[in-house]
Coordinates of C-alpha atoms in Angstrom, one line a residue:
X1348 CA 76.2 68.4 191.4
X1349 CA 77.1 69.6 188.2
X1350 CA 80.4 70.4 186.7
X1351 CA 79.6 73.9 185.9
X1352 CA 78.8 74.4 189.7
X1353 CA 82.0 72.5 190.5
X1354 CA 83.7 76.0 192.1
X1355 CA 87.4 77.5 191.0
X1356 CA 89.5 79.0 193.3
X1357 CA 93.3 79.6 192.6
X1358 CA 95.4 78.3 194.8
X1359 CA 97.9 80.9 197.0
X1360 CA 100.9 79.8 196.4
X1361 CA 102.4 81.4 199.9
X1362 CA 99.6 80.2 201.7
X1363 CA 100.4 76.7 200.6
X1364 CA 104.1 76.7 200.5
X1365 CA 103.7 77.3 204.2
X1366 CA 101.3 74.7 204.7
X1367 CA 103.8 72.0 202.9
X1368 CA 106.8 73.3 205.1
X1369 CA 105.2 72.7 207.8
X1370 CA 104.0 68.9 206.9
X1371 CA 107.2 68.4 206.2
X1372 CA 108.8 69.1 209.2
X1373 CA 105.5 67.6 211.0
X1374 CA 106.6 64.2 209.1
X1375 CA 110.5 64.6 210.4
X1376 CA 109.6 65.3 213.7
X1377 CA 106.9 62.8 213.6
X1378 CA 106.8 60.1 217.1
X1379 CA 105.6 57.1 216.0
X1380 CA 104.2 55.6 212.1
X1381 CA 100.9 56.3 213.1
X1382 CA 101.5 60.0 213.3
X1383 CA 103.6 59.7 210.7
X1384 CA 100.7 58.3 208.6
X1385 CA 98.4 60.8 209.7
X1386 CA 100.4 63.6 208.2
X1387 CA 100.7 61.6 204.7
X1388 CA 97.3 61.6 204.6
X1389 CA 97.3 65.5 205.2
X1390 CA 99.4 66.1 202.7
X1391 CA 97.4 64.2 200.0
X1392 CA 94.1 66.0 200.9
X1393 CA 96.0 69.3 200.4
X1394 CA 97.6 67.9 197.6
X1395 CA 94.2 67.0 196.0
X1396 CA 92.5 70.4 196.7
X1397 CA 95.3 71.8 194.7
X1398 CA 94.6 69.3 191.7
X1399 CA 91.2 70.0 191.4
X1400 CA 91.5 73.5 191.3
X1401 CA 94.4 72.8 188.1
X1402 CA 91.6 69.9 186.4
X1403 CA 89.3 72.9 186.4
X1404 CA 91.7 74.9 184.6
X1405 CA 92.7 72.0 182.8
X1406 CA 89.3 71.6 181.4
X1407 CA 87.6 74.3 181.2
X1408 CA 90.6 76.4 179.5
X1409 CA 90.5 73.0 176.7
X1410 CA 87.0 73.2 175.9
X1411 CA 87.2 77.7 175.2
X1412 CA 91.2 78.7 174.7
X1413 CA 89.5 82.0 173.8
X1414 CA 88.1 82.7 177.1
X1415 CA 90.6 84.8 178.4
X1416 CA 89.4 84.1 182.1
X1417 CA 90.9 80.4 182.4
X1418 CA 93.6 81.6 179.8
X1419 CA 95.0 84.1 182.3
X1420 CA 94.3 80.7 184.3
X1421 CA 96.0 78.6 182.5
X1422 CA 99.3 80.9 182.2
X1423 CA 99.4 80.7 186.3
X1424 CA 98.8 77.2 186.1
X1425 CA 102.6 76.9 183.9
X1426 CA 104.0 78.9 186.5
X1427 CA 102.9 77.5 189.3
X1428 CA 103.1 73.7 188.5
X1429 CA 107.1 74.1 189.4
X1430 CA 106.6 76.1 192.3
X1431 CA 103.9 73.5 193.9
X1432 CA 106.6 70.5 192.6
X1433 CA 109.1 72.1 195.0
X1434 CA 107.3 71.6 198.1
X1435 CA 106.2 68.3 196.7
X1436 CA 109.4 67.2 196.7
X1437 CA 110.6 68.2 199.8
X1438 CA 107.7 66.2 201.4
X1439 CA 108.8 63.2 199.4
X1440 CA 111.9 63.7 200.6
X1441 CA 110.7 63.6 204.3
X1442 CA 109.2 60.3 203.5
X1443 CA 111.9 59.0 201.9
X1444 CA 114.1 59.7 205.2
X1445 CA 111.6 59.0 207.3
X1446 CA 112.3 56.5 210.6
X1447 CA 109.2 55.0 209.8
X1448 CA 110.0 54.1 205.7
X1449 CA 109.4 50.4 206.9
X1450 CA 106.0 50.8 208.3
X1451 CA 104.8 53.3 206.1
X1452 CA 105.7 51.1 203.3
X1453 CA 103.9 48.5 205.0
X1454 CA 100.6 50.5 205.1
X1455 CA 101.2 52.8 201.9
X1456 CA 103.1 50.2 199.8
X1457 CA 106.6 50.4 198.1
X1458 CA 105.9 51.9 194.5
X1459 CA 105.0 54.7 196.2
X1460 CA 108.8 55.5 197.8
X1461 CA 109.8 54.1 193.9
X1462 CA 107.8 56.9 192.7
X1463 CA 109.2 59.4 195.3
X1464 CA 112.4 58.2 194.2
X1465 CA 112.0 59.1 190.8
X1466 CA 110.5 62.8 191.6
X1467 CA 113.7 63.5 192.8
X1468 CA 115.9 62.7 190.2
X1469 CA 113.3 64.8 188.2
X1470 CA 112.8 67.9 190.0
X1471 CA 115.1 70.5 191.8
X1472 CA 114.7 73.9 192.7
X1473 CA 117.3 75.2 189.7
X1474 CA 115.1 73.8 186.7
X1475 CA 111.7 76.1 187.9
X1476 CA 112.2 78.6 185.4
X1477 CA 113.3 75.6 182.4
X1478 CA 110.0 74.0 183.3
X1479 CA 107.4 76.7 183.5
X1480 CA 109.3 77.5 179.8
X1481 CA 108.9 74.1 178.9
X1482 CA 104.5 74.8 180.4
X1483 CA 104.8 77.9 177.9
X1484 CA 105.9 76.2 175.4
X1485 CA 103.5 73.4 175.0
X1486 CA 100.2 76.0 175.6
X1487 CA 102.0 77.5 172.4
X1488 CA 101.4 74.6 170.7
X1489 CA 97.9 74.0 171.8
X1490 CA 97.1 77.5 170.5
X1491 CA 98.5 77.5 166.9
X1492 CA 96.5 73.8 166.4
X1493 CA 93.2 75.2 168.0
X1494 CA 93.7 78.3 165.9
X1495 CA 93.1 76.7 163.1
X1496 CA 90.7 78.2 160.1
X1497 CA 90.3 76.5 157.5
X1498 CA 88.4 77.3 154.3
X1499 CA 86.8 74.4 152.9
X1500 CA 83.8 74.1 149.8
X1501 CA 82.5 77.7 151.1
X1502 CA 82.8 77.3 155.5
X1503 CA 85.0 77.3 157.4
X1504 CA 86.3 74.6 159.5
X1505 CA 89.0 73.2 162.7
X1506 CA 90.7 70.7 162.0
X1507 CA 89.3 68.4 163.9
X1508 CA 85.9 69.3 161.7
X1509 CA 88.1 68.4 158.2
X1510 CA 88.1 64.9 159.5
X1511 CA 84.4 63.9 157.4
X1512 CA 86.2 65.2 154.6
X1513 CA 89.7 63.6 154.6
X1514 CA 87.7 60.5 155.1
X1515 CA 84.7 60.9 152.9
X1516 CA 84.5 58.3 150.1
X1517 CA 84.6 60.6 147.4
X1518 CA 87.9 60.9 145.9
X1519 CA 88.1 64.3 144.9
X1520 CA 86.6 65.5 148.1
X1521 CA 89.2 63.5 150.6
X1522 CA 92.2 64.6 147.7
X1523 CA 91.3 68.1 148.7
X1524 CA 90.5 68.0 152.3
X1525 CA 93.9 66.2 153.2
X1526 CA 95.2 69.3 150.3
X1527 CA 94.0 72.0 152.5
X1528 CA 95.2 70.8 155.8
X1529 CA 98.5 70.2 154.1
X1530 CA 98.4 74.1 153.4
X1531 CA 97.8 74.4 156.8
X1532 CA 100.3 73.1 158.3
X1533 CA 102.9 74.3 155.6
X1534 CA 101.4 78.1 156.6
X1535 CA 102.1 77.0 160.2
X1536 CA 105.5 75.0 159.6
X1537 CA 107.5 77.8 160.7
X1538 CA 105.5 77.9 164.5
X1539 CA 105.9 75.0 165.0
X1540 CA 109.6 74.4 163.9
X1541 CA 110.1 77.4 166.6
X1542 CA 108.1 75.7 168.9
X1543 CA 109.5 71.9 168.5
X1544 CA 112.6 73.7 168.9
X1545 CA 112.0 75.5 171.8
X1546 CA 110.8 72.0 173.8
X1547 CA 114.1 70.2 172.5
X1548 CA 116.5 73.0 173.7
X1549 CA 114.7 73.6 177.0
X1550 CA 113.7 69.8 177.6
X1551 CA 118.0 69.2 177.1
X1552 CA 118.5 71.8 179.3
X1553 CA 116.8 70.3 182.0
X1554 CA 118.4 66.9 181.9
X1555 CA 121.6 68.3 181.6
X1556 CA 121.0 70.0 184.8
X1557 CA 119.4 67.2 186.4
X1558 CA 122.8 65.6 185.5
X1559 CA 121.2 62.8 182.5
X1560 CA 123.4 62.7 179.8
X1561 CA 120.4 64.0 177.6
X1562 CA 116.6 64.3 178.3
X1563 CA 115.6 60.1 177.0
X1564 CA 116.0 58.4 180.8
X1565 CA 115.1 62.0 181.8
X1566 CA 111.4 61.5 179.9
X1567 CA 111.2 57.5 181.3
X1568 CA 112.1 58.8 184.8
X1569 CA 108.9 61.2 184.6
X1570 CA 107.1 58.6 183.1
X1571 CA 107.5 56.5 186.2
X1572 CA 108.7 53.6 184.1
X1573 CA 110.7 51.7 186.7
X1574 CA 110.9 48.1 185.9
X1575 CA 112.1 49.0 181.6
X1576 CA 114.3 50.5 180.2
X1577 CA 115.1 52.1 176.1
X1578 CA 117.1 49.3 175.0
X1579 CA 113.3 47.1 175.9
X1580 CA 111.2 49.4 173.6
X1581 CA 113.7 48.9 171.1
X1582 CA 113.7 45.6 171.0
X1583 CA 109.5 45.9 171.0
X1584 CA 110.1 47.9 168.0
X1585 CA 112.0 46.0 166.3
X1586 CA 109.3 43.2 166.8
X1587 CA 106.9 45.7 165.0
X1588 CA 108.8 46.5 162.6
X1589 CA 109.4 42.9 161.9
X1590 CA 106.4 41.0 162.7
X1591 CA 103.8 44.2 162.2
X1592 CA 104.0 45.6 159.1
X1593 CA 103.8 42.8 156.9
X1594 CA 101.1 41.8 157.9
X1595 CA 100.0 45.6 158.1
X1596 CA 101.2 45.7 154.7
X1597 CA 98.9 43.0 153.3
X1598 CA 96.0 44.6 154.8
X1599 CA 96.6 47.8 152.9
X1600 CA 96.7 45.7 149.7
X1601 CA 93.6 44.1 150.5
X1602 CA 92.3 48.0 151.5
X1603 CA 93.5 49.0 147.8
X1604 CA 91.5 46.5 146.3
X1605 CA 88.4 47.3 148.8
X1606 CA 88.8 50.8 147.2
X1607 CA 89.4 49.9 143.1
X1608 CA 92.5 52.0 143.3
X1609 CA 95.3 51.1 140.7
X1610 CA 97.5 53.3 143.5
X1611 CA 97.1 53.8 147.1
X1612 CA 98.1 57.8 148.0
X1613 CA 98.2 58.8 151.8
X1614 CA 95.5 60.9 151.5
X1615 CA 93.4 57.7 150.4
X1616 CA 94.3 55.9 154.1
X1617 CA 91.4 57.7 155.9
X1618 CA 88.9 55.8 154.1
X1619 CA 88.8 52.1 154.8
X1620 CA 85.8 51.1 152.3
X1621 CA 84.5 52.1 148.8
X1622 CA 81.3 53.2 150.1
X1623 CA 82.3 55.0 153.3
X1624 CA 83.4 54.5 156.2
X1625 CA 80.8 53.2 159.2
X1626 CA 79.5 55.8 160.8
X1627 CA 77.7 56.0 164.0
X1628 CA 73.4 56.4 163.3
X1629 CA 72.5 59.4 165.3
X1630 CA 74.0 62.5 166.5
X1631 CA 76.0 63.2 169.9
X1632 CA 72.8 63.0 171.9
X1633 CA 71.4 59.7 170.5
X1634 CA 75.3 58.8 170.7
X1635 CA 75.2 59.3 174.5
X1636 CA 71.6 57.2 175.1
X1637 CA 73.1 54.5 173.1
X1638 CA 76.1 54.3 175.6
X1639 CA 74.1 54.8 178.6
X1640 CA 72.0 51.3 177.4
X1641 CA 75.8 49.7 176.5
X1642 CA 76.9 50.4 180.3
X1643 CA 73.6 49.4 181.7
X1644 CA 73.9 46.3 180.6
X1645 CA 77.7 45.8 181.2
X1646 CA 77.9 45.4 184.7
X1647 CA 76.3 47.1 187.8
X1648 CA 78.9 49.4 188.2
X1649 CA 79.6 50.3 184.5
X1650 CA 76.0 51.2 184.9
X1651 CA 76.1 53.2 188.0
X1652 CA 79.5 55.1 186.5
X1653 CA 78.0 55.7 183.3
X1654 CA 75.1 57.3 184.8
X1655 CA 77.3 59.8 187.0
X1656 CA 79.4 60.9 184.3
X1657 CA 76.3 61.8 182.3
X1658 CA 74.0 63.0 185.6
X1659 CA 76.6 65.7 186.0
X1660 CA 77.1 66.9 183.1
X1661 CA 80.9 65.1 183.2
X1662 CA 81.4 64.7 178.9
X1663 CA 82.1 67.8 176.4
X1664 CA 81.8 66.1 173.2
X1665 CA 81.1 68.1 171.1
X1666 CA 84.0 69.5 168.3
X1667 CA 83.0 73.5 168.1
X1668 CA 85.3 77.2 167.9
X1669 CA 88.4 77.4 169.7
X1670 CA 87.8 73.9 171.5
X1671 CA 91.2 72.1 171.9
X1672 CA 91.5 68.9 169.3
X1673 CA 91.7 65.4 170.4
X1674 CA 90.1 63.6 173.5
X1675 CA 91.0 63.0 177.3
X1676 CA 89.5 61.8 180.5
X1677 CA 91.1 63.8 183.5
X1678 CA 90.2 63.0 187.6
X1679 CA 88.2 66.1 189.6
X1680 CA 89.3 64.5 193.3
X1681 CA 87.7 66.9 195.5
X1682 CA 84.3 65.9 193.4
X1683 CA 85.5 62.0 192.7
X1684 CA 84.4 63.1 189.1
X1685 CA 85.9 61.7 186.1
X1686 CA 85.8 63.7 183.1
X1687 CA 85.5 63.0 179.2
X1688 CA 86.7 65.9 176.9
X1689 CA 85.9 65.1 172.6
X1690 CA 85.9 66.2 169.1
X1691 CA 82.4 64.5 168.3
X1692 CA 82.8 64.8 164.2
X1693 CA 80.0 62.0 162.9
X1694 CA 83.1 59.9 162.3
X1695 CA 83.5 56.6 164.1
X1696 CA 86.2 58.1 165.5
X1697 CA 82.9 59.0 168.1
X1698 CA 82.3 55.9 169.2
X1699 CA 85.6 54.7 170.0
X1700 CA 86.3 58.2 172.3
X1701 CA 82.7 56.9 173.9
X1702 CA 84.2 53.3 174.7
X1703 CA 88.1 54.4 175.1
X1704 CA 88.4 57.0 177.5
X1705 CA 85.4 55.5 179.5
X1706 CA 87.7 53.0 179.5
X1707 CA 90.3 55.6 181.6
X1708 CA 87.2 57.0 183.4
X1709 CA 86.3 54.0 184.7
X1710 CA 88.8 52.2 185.7
X1711 CA 89.8 56.1 188.3
X1712 CA 86.4 55.6 189.2
X1713 CA 87.3 52.2 190.2
X1714 CA 90.1 53.4 192.0
X1715 CA 89.0 56.4 193.6
X1716 CA 89.3 55.4 196.8
X1717 CA 93.5 54.8 196.7
X1718 CA 95.9 57.1 197.8
X1719 CA 96.1 59.8 195.0
X1720 CA 99.4 57.9 193.6
X1721 CA 97.9 55.4 192.7
X1722 CA 94.6 55.9 191.3
X1723 CA 95.7 55.9 188.4
X1724 CA 97.9 53.5 187.0
X1725 CA 101.3 54.1 184.9
X1726 CA 101.0 55.9 181.8
X1727 CA 101.2 52.4 179.3
X1728 CA 99.0 50.2 181.7
X1729 CA 96.2 53.2 181.7
X1730 CA 95.9 52.8 178.3
X1731 CA 95.6 49.2 178.8
X1732 CA 91.6 49.6 180.7
X1733 CA 91.0 52.8 177.6
X1734 CA 91.8 50.4 174.7
X1735 CA 90.7 46.9 176.0
X1736 CA 86.8 48.7 177.2
X1737 CA 87.0 49.4 173.1
X1738 CA 87.1 45.6 173.1
X1739 CA 84.4 44.2 175.3
X1740 CA 82.5 47.1 174.0
X1741 CA 81.9 45.0 170.5
X1742 CA 78.4 43.1 171.8
X1743 CA 77.1 45.7 172.1
X1744 CA 78.1 47.5 168.4
X1745 CA 74.8 47.1 167.0
X1746 CA 73.3 49.9 169.0
X1747 CA 75.4 52.3 168.0
X1748 CA 76.0 51.2 164.1
X1749 CA 73.1 48.7 163.1
X1750 CA 74.0 47.2 159.6
X1751 CA 77.5 48.1 159.4
X1752 CA 78.4 46.3 162.9
X1753 CA 80.5 44.0 160.9
X1754 CA 82.2 46.6 158.9
X1755 CA 82.7 48.7 162.1
X1756 CA 84.5 45.6 163.7
X1757 CA 86.0 44.8 160.2
X1758 CA 87.8 48.1 160.4
X1759 CA 88.5 49.1 164.5
X1760 CA 90.2 45.5 164.4
X1761 CA 92.3 46.1 161.3
X1762 CA 92.7 49.6 162.0
X1763 CA 93.9 48.5 166.0
X1764 CA 96.5 46.8 163.9
X1765 CA 97.4 49.5 161.6
X1766 CA 98.2 51.6 164.3
X1767 CA 101.5 49.7 165.8
X1768 CA 103.6 50.7 163.1
X1769 CA 102.9 54.1 163.3
X1770 CA 103.0 54.2 167.7
X1771 CA 106.3 52.6 166.9
X1772 CA 107.3 55.7 164.3
X1773 CA 106.5 58.3 166.6
X1774 CA 108.2 56.9 169.5
X1775 CA 111.5 56.1 167.7
X1776 CA 111.4 59.5 165.8
X1777 CA 111.6 60.9 169.2
X1778 CA 114.5 58.3 170.2
X1779 CA 116.1 60.1 167.0
X1780 CA 115.8 64.0 168.7
X1781 CA 116.4 63.6 171.7
X1782 CA 119.8 61.7 171.2
X1783 CA 120.7 64.1 168.6
X1784 CA 119.4 67.9 170.5
X1785 CA 121.5 70.0 168.3
X1786 CA 119.2 68.4 165.0
X1787 CA 117.6 71.4 163.0
X1788 CA 114.1 71.5 161.9
X1789 CA 115.4 70.5 158.5
X1790 CA 117.6 67.1 159.9
X1791 CA 114.4 66.8 162.2
X1792 CA 111.7 66.7 159.3
X1793 CA 114.3 64.1 157.1
X1794 CA 114.2 62.0 160.3
X1795 CA 110.5 61.8 159.8
X1796 CA 110.5 60.9 156.9
X1797 CA 113.1 58.1 156.7
X1798 CA 111.6 56.3 160.2
X1799 CA 108.0 56.8 157.9
X1800 CA 109.6 54.0 155.0
X1801 CA 110.5 52.1 157.8
X1802 CA 107.5 51.5 159.8
X1803 CA 104.4 53.0 156.3
X1804 CA 106.6 51.5 153.4
X1805 CA 102.5 51.9 151.6
X1806 CA 102.6 55.7 152.4
X1807 CA 102.6 57.6 149.4
X1808 CA 102.7 61.0 149.2
X1809 CA 101.5 63.9 146.2
X1810 CA 104.4 65.0 144.6
X1811 CA 103.8 68.6 145.7
X1812 CA 102.4 67.7 148.9
X1813 CA 104.1 69.5 152.1
X1814 CA 103.3 66.8 154.5
X1815 CA 105.6 64.8 152.0
X1816 CA 108.2 67.2 152.9
X1817 CA 108.4 65.3 156.9
X1818 CA 105.3 67.1 158.6
X1819 CA 103.2 65.0 159.1
X1820 CA 104.9 64.7 163.4
X1821 CA 103.1 68.2 163.9
X1822 CA 99.7 67.0 164.4
X1823 CA 100.8 64.8 167.2
X1824 CA 100.4 66.4 170.5
X1825 CA 102.2 63.5 172.2
X1826 CA 105.0 64.3 170.5
X1827 CA 104.9 68.3 171.7
X1828 CA 103.3 67.7 175.0
X1829 CA 104.1 64.3 176.6
X1830 CA 107.4 62.7 175.0
X1831 CA 107.8 59.1 174.9
X1832 CA 104.2 58.0 175.9
X1833 CA 103.1 57.4 172.8
X1834 CA 104.7 54.1 172.5
X1835 CA 102.1 53.0 175.8
X1836 CA 99.4 53.0 173.5
X1837 CA 100.7 50.6 171.4
X1838 CA 102.4 48.3 174.3
X1839 CA 98.6 48.8 175.8
X1840 CA 96.5 47.8 172.1
X1841 CA 98.9 44.4 172.0
X1842 CA 98.0 43.6 175.4
X1843 CA 94.2 44.3 174.5
X1844 CA 93.8 42.4 171.9
X1845 CA 95.4 39.9 174.6
X1846 CA 91.9 40.9 175.5
X1847 CA 89.7 40.6 172.6
X1848 CA 90.9 37.6 172.0
X1849 CA 89.6 36.1 175.5
X1850 CA 86.5 38.1 175.4
X1851 CA 85.6 36.3 171.7
X1852 CA 85.8 33.1 173.8
X1853 CA 84.3 33.6 177.4
X1854 CA 82.9 37.8 177.7
X1855 CA 81.7 36.7 181.7
X1856 CA 85.5 35.2 182.8
X1857 CA 87.1 38.1 181.0
X1858 CA 85.0 40.7 182.1
X1859 CA 85.7 39.6 185.9
X1860 CA 89.4 39.9 185.1
X1861 CA 89.1 43.4 183.6
X1862 CA 86.9 44.6 186.8
X1863 CA 89.8 42.9 188.8
X1864 CA 92.6 45.0 186.7
X1865 CA 90.7 48.3 186.9
X1866 CA 90.5 47.9 191.2
X1867 CA 94.1 47.7 191.0
X1868 CA 94.5 50.9 189.9
X1869 CA 98.2 52.4 190.2
X1870 CA 99.4 49.4 193.0
X1871 CA 102.3 48.0 190.8
X1872 CA 104.7 49.4 187.8
X1873 CA 104.1 48.3 184.6
X1874 CA 105.5 44.6 184.2
X1875 CA 104.3 43.6 188.0
X1876 CA 100.9 44.2 187.4
X1877 CA 101.6 42.1 184.0
X1878 CA 102.1 39.4 186.3
X1879 CA 98.9 40.2 189.2
X1880 CA 96.7 40.4 186.1
X1881 CA 98.3 37.4 184.1
X1882 CA 99.0 39.4 181.0
X1883 CA 101.7 38.3 178.3
X1884 CA 104.7 41.0 178.6
X1885 CA 105.0 42.6 175.2
X1886 CA 108.5 43.1 175.5
X1887 CA 109.8 39.3 175.5
X1888 CA 110.5 38.7 171.7
X1889 CA 107.3 36.4 170.6
X1890 CA 104.5 37.9 172.7
X1891 CA 103.4 39.8 170.3
X1892 CA 103.5 37.4 167.2
X1893 CA 101.4 35.0 169.9
X1894 CA 98.7 37.3 171.4
X1895 CA 98.0 38.1 167.3
X1896 CA 97.1 35.3 166.1
X1897 CA 93.5 35.0 166.7
X1898 CA 93.5 38.2 165.5
X1899 CA 94.7 37.6 161.9
X1900 CA 92.8 34.5 162.2
X1901 CA 90.0 36.6 162.4
X1902 CA 90.6 39.2 159.3
X1903 CA 91.5 36.8 157.2
X1904 CA 88.3 34.7 157.5
X1905 CA 86.0 38.4 156.5
X1906 CA 85.8 38.7 153.0
X1907 CA 85.8 42.0 153.4
X1908 CA 84.9 42.7 149.7
X1909 CA 81.3 42.8 151.1
X1910 CA 81.8 46.1 152.8

């Protein structure tokens, strides 16, 4: 069955509410643990069906934001989600107060109950209207970005399609492309300011109504972070500022020398090599063919998984007009189908997506038989699977890059290091914003500029570049759509480096460890998962420095002047 044959039917909210009320009553009145467990399983089945419909809307709307049918359905979902959550929280309350809780915990795992407790903290009926507004504003942000029409060299492009020009080896083209993108963000400055101001205010209102001091802890609780806190993340960011920023500064000096520049400007940062960045040697269809070969060779499990995605047309990879930017992986429960969404543009990022999002998709595919709450790990843990898959795919990169394989590997590994300070910057910025929700838009931009100097001291803007006025974060969708999520990428990047180090020595054993990690799904909280999977804890001082020793040694051993 192919993706376009998956049927969408708008959920009947009244009918759903009635069913969930009945199940809540049945759970409360259950005569024994067996009966209670069967009620929970029926609840999971119903919620899987609802989630299936919502995921179909998300995917089809993001593929074409101008499709009026799915635009209307997205508006319906934005309004319906908090109402459905209201019924779900009532069911969770019955679960938490069940007289058979200890037996249910033994069957379902204690983390389900911890997550249910957090769901209670992060929601009540009083905030339904505010949550609907929050959804509306995040959808507005997506529409602003996906509406971009940038005139460049006689043609019109969206933001994703501008990437080959902003990373072009011809400095004049790079500079002009960066200027065109900057000018578009400047044109839309007031629209971005307004939508973010609305988001900060409504999230702060929700936090206050739920009894939080501000949105920060609510943001953490929404992400189901049960075993680390803002203080842990702060000390982790400190490790990055003290240990990683100097290393990346040195990498930037090497890059400046490679690019033969007297002064490296912000518009140069997209280029890694003077003769151009490594690019895949074929189009989207060719790359998918190479990916089939790669996953066939990697393991029987990845072969079966990736062929299922391709045969069922569960990949939408081409960049096109009115398509949402970025890339993601989601899961459609009733069809047991992961889905990969991306915007290919002919850069090495295409291959990164084919490995990164496939890491997410493979993990959920291996966890599909777990209960819904355990199919995905927590956000920070989920990114371990995706980023590690990028590195586990290294032995097969020659399929995509041929003679430029070593060049790609150097760019990929150094790029992972260079990403860490930026990820910490995005996180630090959000802590400042939500800790001081009355900031004006100008104050937010000034805060970004100040933090940029700490985490990216090598970044120098043109004097009249509007993005240099503190607008760069407009392009970071997570800041608008998924507050506090972005640091998870950096945590996972550090742990992916650990997988990379082991894979250099013993690929077979490293793959077996990775496969076991995927099968664990979301049964454990983040720190517990690290313990179960025997992975180092990035929050402990000194961990980052230790993990990065082999990475630094590898990068130092490469003569990058030959690229």
